CSV table of C-alpha atoms in Angstrom, one decimal:
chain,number,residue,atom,x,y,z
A,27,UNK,CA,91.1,96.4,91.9
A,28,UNK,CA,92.1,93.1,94.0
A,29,UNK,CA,95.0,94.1,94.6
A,30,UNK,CA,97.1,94.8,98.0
A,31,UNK,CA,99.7,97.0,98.1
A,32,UNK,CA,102.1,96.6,101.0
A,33,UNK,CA,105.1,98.6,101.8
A,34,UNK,CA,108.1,98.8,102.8
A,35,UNK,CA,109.9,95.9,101.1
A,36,UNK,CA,112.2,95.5,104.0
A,37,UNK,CA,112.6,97.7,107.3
A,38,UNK,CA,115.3,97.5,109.8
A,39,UNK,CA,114.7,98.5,113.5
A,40,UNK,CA,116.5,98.7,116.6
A,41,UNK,CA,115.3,97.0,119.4
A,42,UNK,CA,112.5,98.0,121.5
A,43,UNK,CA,111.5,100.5,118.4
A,44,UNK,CA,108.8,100.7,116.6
A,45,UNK,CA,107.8,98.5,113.6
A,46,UNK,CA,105.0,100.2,110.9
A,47,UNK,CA,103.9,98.1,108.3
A,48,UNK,CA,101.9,99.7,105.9
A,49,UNK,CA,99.1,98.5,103.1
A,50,UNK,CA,96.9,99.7,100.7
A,51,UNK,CA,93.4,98.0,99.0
A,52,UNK,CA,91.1,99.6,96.1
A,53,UNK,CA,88.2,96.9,96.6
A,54,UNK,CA,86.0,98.6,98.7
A,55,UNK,CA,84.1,95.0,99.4
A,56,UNK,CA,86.9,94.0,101.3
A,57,UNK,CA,85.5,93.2,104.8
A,58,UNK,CA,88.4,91.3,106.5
A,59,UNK,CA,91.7,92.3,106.8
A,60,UNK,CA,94.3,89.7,108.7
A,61,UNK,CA,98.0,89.9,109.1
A,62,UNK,CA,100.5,86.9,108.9
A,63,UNK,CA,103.5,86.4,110.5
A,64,UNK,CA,106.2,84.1,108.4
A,65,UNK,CA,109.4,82.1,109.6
A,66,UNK,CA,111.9,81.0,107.2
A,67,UNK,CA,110.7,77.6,106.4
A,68,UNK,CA,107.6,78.1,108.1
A,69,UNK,CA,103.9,78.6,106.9
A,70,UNK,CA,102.6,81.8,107.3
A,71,UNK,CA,100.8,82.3,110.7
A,72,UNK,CA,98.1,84.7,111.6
A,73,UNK,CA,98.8,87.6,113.4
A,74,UNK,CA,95.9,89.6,114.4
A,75,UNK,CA,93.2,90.8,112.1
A,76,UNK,CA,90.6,93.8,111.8
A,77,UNK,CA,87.6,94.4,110.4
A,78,UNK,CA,86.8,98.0,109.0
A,79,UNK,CA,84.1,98.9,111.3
A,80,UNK,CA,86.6,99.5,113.8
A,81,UNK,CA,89.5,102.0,113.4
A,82,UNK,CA,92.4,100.0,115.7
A,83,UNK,CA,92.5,96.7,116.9
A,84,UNK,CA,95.4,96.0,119.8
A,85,UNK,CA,96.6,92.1,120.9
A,86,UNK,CA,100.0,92.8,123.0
A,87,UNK,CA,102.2,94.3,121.5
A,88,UNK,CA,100.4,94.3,118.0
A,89,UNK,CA,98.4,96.7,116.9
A,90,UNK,CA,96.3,97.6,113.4
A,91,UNK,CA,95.6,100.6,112.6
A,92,UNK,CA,92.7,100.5,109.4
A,93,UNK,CA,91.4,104.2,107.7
A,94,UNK,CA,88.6,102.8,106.0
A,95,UNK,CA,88.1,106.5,103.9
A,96,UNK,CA,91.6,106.2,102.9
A,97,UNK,CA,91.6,102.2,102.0
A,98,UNK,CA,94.8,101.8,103.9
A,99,UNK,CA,95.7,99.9,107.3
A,100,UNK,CA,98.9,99.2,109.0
A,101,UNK,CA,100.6,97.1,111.5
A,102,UNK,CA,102.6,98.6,114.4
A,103,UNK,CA,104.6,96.1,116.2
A,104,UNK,CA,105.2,98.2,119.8
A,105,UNK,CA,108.5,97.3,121.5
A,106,UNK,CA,110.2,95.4,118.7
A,107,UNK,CA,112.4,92.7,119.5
A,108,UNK,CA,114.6,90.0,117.8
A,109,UNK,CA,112.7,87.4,118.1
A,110,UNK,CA,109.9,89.3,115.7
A,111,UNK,CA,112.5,89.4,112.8
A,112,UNK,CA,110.3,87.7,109.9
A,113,UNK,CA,107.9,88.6,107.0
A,114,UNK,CA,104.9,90.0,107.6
A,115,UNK,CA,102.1,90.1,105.0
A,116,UNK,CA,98.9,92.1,105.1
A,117,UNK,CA,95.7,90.6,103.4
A,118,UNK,CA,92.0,91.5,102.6
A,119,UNK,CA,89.1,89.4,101.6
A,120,UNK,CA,85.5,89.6,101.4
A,121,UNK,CA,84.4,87.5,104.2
A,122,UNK,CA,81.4,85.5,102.6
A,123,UNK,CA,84.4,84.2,99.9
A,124,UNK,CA,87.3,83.6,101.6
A,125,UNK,CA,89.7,84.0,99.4
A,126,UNK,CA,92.6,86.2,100.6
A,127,UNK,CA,94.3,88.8,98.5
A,128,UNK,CA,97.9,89.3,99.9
A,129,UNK,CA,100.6,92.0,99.8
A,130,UNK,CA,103.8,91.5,98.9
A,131,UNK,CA,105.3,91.3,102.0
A,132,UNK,CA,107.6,92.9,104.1
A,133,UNK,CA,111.0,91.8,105.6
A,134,UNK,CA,111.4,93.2,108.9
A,135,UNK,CA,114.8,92.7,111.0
A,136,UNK,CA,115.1,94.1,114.1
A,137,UNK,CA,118.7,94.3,115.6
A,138,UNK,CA,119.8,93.7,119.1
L,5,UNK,CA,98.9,74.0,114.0
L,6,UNK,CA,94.9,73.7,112.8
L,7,UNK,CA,96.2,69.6,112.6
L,8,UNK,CA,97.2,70.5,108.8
L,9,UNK,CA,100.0,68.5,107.0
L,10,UNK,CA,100.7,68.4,103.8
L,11,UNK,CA,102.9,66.0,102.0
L,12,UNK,CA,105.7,66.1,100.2
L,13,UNK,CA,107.4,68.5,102.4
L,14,UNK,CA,109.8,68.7,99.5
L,15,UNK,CA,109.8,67.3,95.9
L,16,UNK,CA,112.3,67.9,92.5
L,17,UNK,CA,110.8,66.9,89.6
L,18,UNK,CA,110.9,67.3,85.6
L,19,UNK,CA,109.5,69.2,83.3
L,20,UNK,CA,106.5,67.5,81.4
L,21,UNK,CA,106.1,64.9,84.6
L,22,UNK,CA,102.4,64.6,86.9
L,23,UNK,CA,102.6,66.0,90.3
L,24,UNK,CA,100.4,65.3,93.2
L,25,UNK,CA,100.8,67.1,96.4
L,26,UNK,CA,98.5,66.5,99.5
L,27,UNK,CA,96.9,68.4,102.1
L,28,UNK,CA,95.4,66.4,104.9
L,29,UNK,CA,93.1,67.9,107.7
L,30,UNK,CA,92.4,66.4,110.9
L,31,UNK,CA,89.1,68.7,111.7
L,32,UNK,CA,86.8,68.7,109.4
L,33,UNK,CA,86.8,72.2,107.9
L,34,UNK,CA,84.8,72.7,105.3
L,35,UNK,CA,86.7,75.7,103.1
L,36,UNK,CA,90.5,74.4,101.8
L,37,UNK,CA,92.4,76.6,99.9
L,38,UNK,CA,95.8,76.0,97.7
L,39,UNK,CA,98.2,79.2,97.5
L,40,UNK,CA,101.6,79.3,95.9
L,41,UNK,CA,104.0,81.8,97.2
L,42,UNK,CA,106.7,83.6,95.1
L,43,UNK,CA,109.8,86.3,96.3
L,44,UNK,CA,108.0,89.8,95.8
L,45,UNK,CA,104.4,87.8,94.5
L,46,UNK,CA,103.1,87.2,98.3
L,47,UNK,CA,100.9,84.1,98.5
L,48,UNK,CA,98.6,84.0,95.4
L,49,UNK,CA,95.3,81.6,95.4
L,50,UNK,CA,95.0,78.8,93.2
L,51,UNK,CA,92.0,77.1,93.9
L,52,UNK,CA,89.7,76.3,96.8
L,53,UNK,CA,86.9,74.1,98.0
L,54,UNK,CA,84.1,74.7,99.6
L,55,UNK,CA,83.3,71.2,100.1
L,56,UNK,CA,83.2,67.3,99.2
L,57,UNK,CA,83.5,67.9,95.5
L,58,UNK,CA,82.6,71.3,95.8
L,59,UNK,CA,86.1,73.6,94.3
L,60,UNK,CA,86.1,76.7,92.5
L,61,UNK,CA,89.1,79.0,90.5
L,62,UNK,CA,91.7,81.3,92.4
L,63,UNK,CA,93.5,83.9,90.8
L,64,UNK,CA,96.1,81.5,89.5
L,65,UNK,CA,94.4,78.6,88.5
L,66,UNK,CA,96.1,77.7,84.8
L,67,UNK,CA,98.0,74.5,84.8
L,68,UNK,CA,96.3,73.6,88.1
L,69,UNK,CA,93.7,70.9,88.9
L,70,UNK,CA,92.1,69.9,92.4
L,71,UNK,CA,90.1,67.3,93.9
L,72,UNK,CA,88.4,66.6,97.0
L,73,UNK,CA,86.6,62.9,97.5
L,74,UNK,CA,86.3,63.7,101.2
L,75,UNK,CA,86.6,66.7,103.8
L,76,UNK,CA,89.7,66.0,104.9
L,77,UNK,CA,92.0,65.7,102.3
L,78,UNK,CA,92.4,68.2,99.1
L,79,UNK,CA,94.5,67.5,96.4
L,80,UNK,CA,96.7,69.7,94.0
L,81,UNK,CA,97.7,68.3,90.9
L,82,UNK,CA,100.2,69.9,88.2
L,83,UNK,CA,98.9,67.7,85.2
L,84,UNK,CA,102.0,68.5,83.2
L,85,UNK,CA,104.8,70.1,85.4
L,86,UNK,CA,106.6,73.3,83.9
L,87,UNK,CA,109.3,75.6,85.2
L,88,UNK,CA,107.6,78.7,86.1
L,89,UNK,CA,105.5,76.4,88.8
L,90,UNK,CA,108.5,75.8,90.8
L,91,UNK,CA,107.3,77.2,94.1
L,92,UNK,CA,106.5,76.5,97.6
L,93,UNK,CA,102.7,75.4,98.0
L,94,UNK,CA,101.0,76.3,100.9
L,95,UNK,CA,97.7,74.6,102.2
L,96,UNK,CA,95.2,76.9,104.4
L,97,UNK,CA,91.9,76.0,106.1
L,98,UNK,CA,89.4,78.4,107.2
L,99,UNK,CA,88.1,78.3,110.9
L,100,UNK,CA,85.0,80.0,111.8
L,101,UNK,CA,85.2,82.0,115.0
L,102,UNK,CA,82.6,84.5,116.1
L,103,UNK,CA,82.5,87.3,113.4
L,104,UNK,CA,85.7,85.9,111.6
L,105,UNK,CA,86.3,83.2,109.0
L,106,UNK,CA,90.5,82.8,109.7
L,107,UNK,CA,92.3,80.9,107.7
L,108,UNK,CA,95.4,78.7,109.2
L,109,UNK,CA,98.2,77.4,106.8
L,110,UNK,CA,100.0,74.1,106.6
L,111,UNK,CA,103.9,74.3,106.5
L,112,UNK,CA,104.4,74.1,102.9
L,113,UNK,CA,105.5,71.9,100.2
L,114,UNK,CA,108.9,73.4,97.9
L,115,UNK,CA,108.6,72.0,94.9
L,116,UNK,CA,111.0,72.3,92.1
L,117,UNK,CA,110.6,72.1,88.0
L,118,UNK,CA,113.4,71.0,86.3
């Protein structure tokens, strides 16, 4: 039940596509849902994050998408570009705690 | 950055040997976390604190210890060092800001069990 499922593995897009990220959560006491971004060699760095009393959150070109009835939430990355080529991890948490649950992360390349 | 470092940025080390590795903030957070991140695992917790002396278990806690004698530094310790613990470590802190408590990681430590 604390799990996060995140999929794809890996995803491939052109440039100036559009990148979906999806995940998935059982614990309905999640309150917090962040996204990471991750550089080879790098520590993961937040993203943007949601909570579920709001059904989209936007920051640029960044967007989540969260279905609280459905337990599920995604990242769309608008406009893809090379320099966003990196893993991307979804989390939850309940707030109070702290203690992030993350997916397995997903590859994403996106080719000139 | 969140002013977190973490030291050694890289250590090899044998099976059966101590290891200490360091996490040092510069803004006195109160919440420190330790996560250990794995191909196709994600980050997984290990342990936290939630204060001077103040640490509690993460998901993945067995053959882990932690200390924390003052806010900004928070220790990891691998009392007895085995293979399946070669990882990269990664530090976080948790920043409270408005309605969210976010949590910024340090760069990571790779540390390999031989």
């Amino acid at each position: 039940q604390q799990q996060v499922k995140q999929s794809p593995q890996s995803l491939i897009v052109q440039k100036g596509g559009i990148s979906i990220i999806n995940c998935a959560y059982e614990n309905t006491a999640f309150d917090y849902f962040p996204w990471y971004q991750q550089f080879p060699g790098k520590g993961p760095a937040l993203l943007i994050a949601i909570r579920p009393d709001v059904s989209e959150k936007k920051e640029g070109r960044f967007t989540i998408s969260f279905n609280k009835s459905a337990k599920q939430f995604s990242l769309h990355i608008m406009d893809s570009q090379p320099g966003d080529s990196a893993t991307y991890f979804c989390a939850a948490s309940i707030s109070n705690t702290g203690k992030l649950i993350f997916g397995q992360g997903t590859t994403l390349q996106v080719k000139p | 950055d969140a002013g977190i470092t973490q030291s050694p940025r890289h250590k090899v080390t044998e099976t059966g040997t101590p290891v200490t590795l360091r996490c040092h903030q510069t803004e006195n957070h109160r919440y420190m976390y330790w996560y250990r991140q794995d191909p196709g695992h994600g980050l997984r917790l290990i342990h936290y604190s939630y204060g001077v002396k103040d640490t509690d278990k993460g998901e993945v806690s067995d053959g882990y210890s932690v200390s924390r004698s003052k806010t900004e530094d928070f220790l990891l310790t691998l009392e007895s060092a085995t293979s399946s613990q070669t990882s990269v470590y990664f530090c976080a802190i948790r920043v409270e800001r408005g309605s969210y408590n976010e949590q910024f990681f340090g760069p990571g430590t790779r540390l390999t069990v031989l």
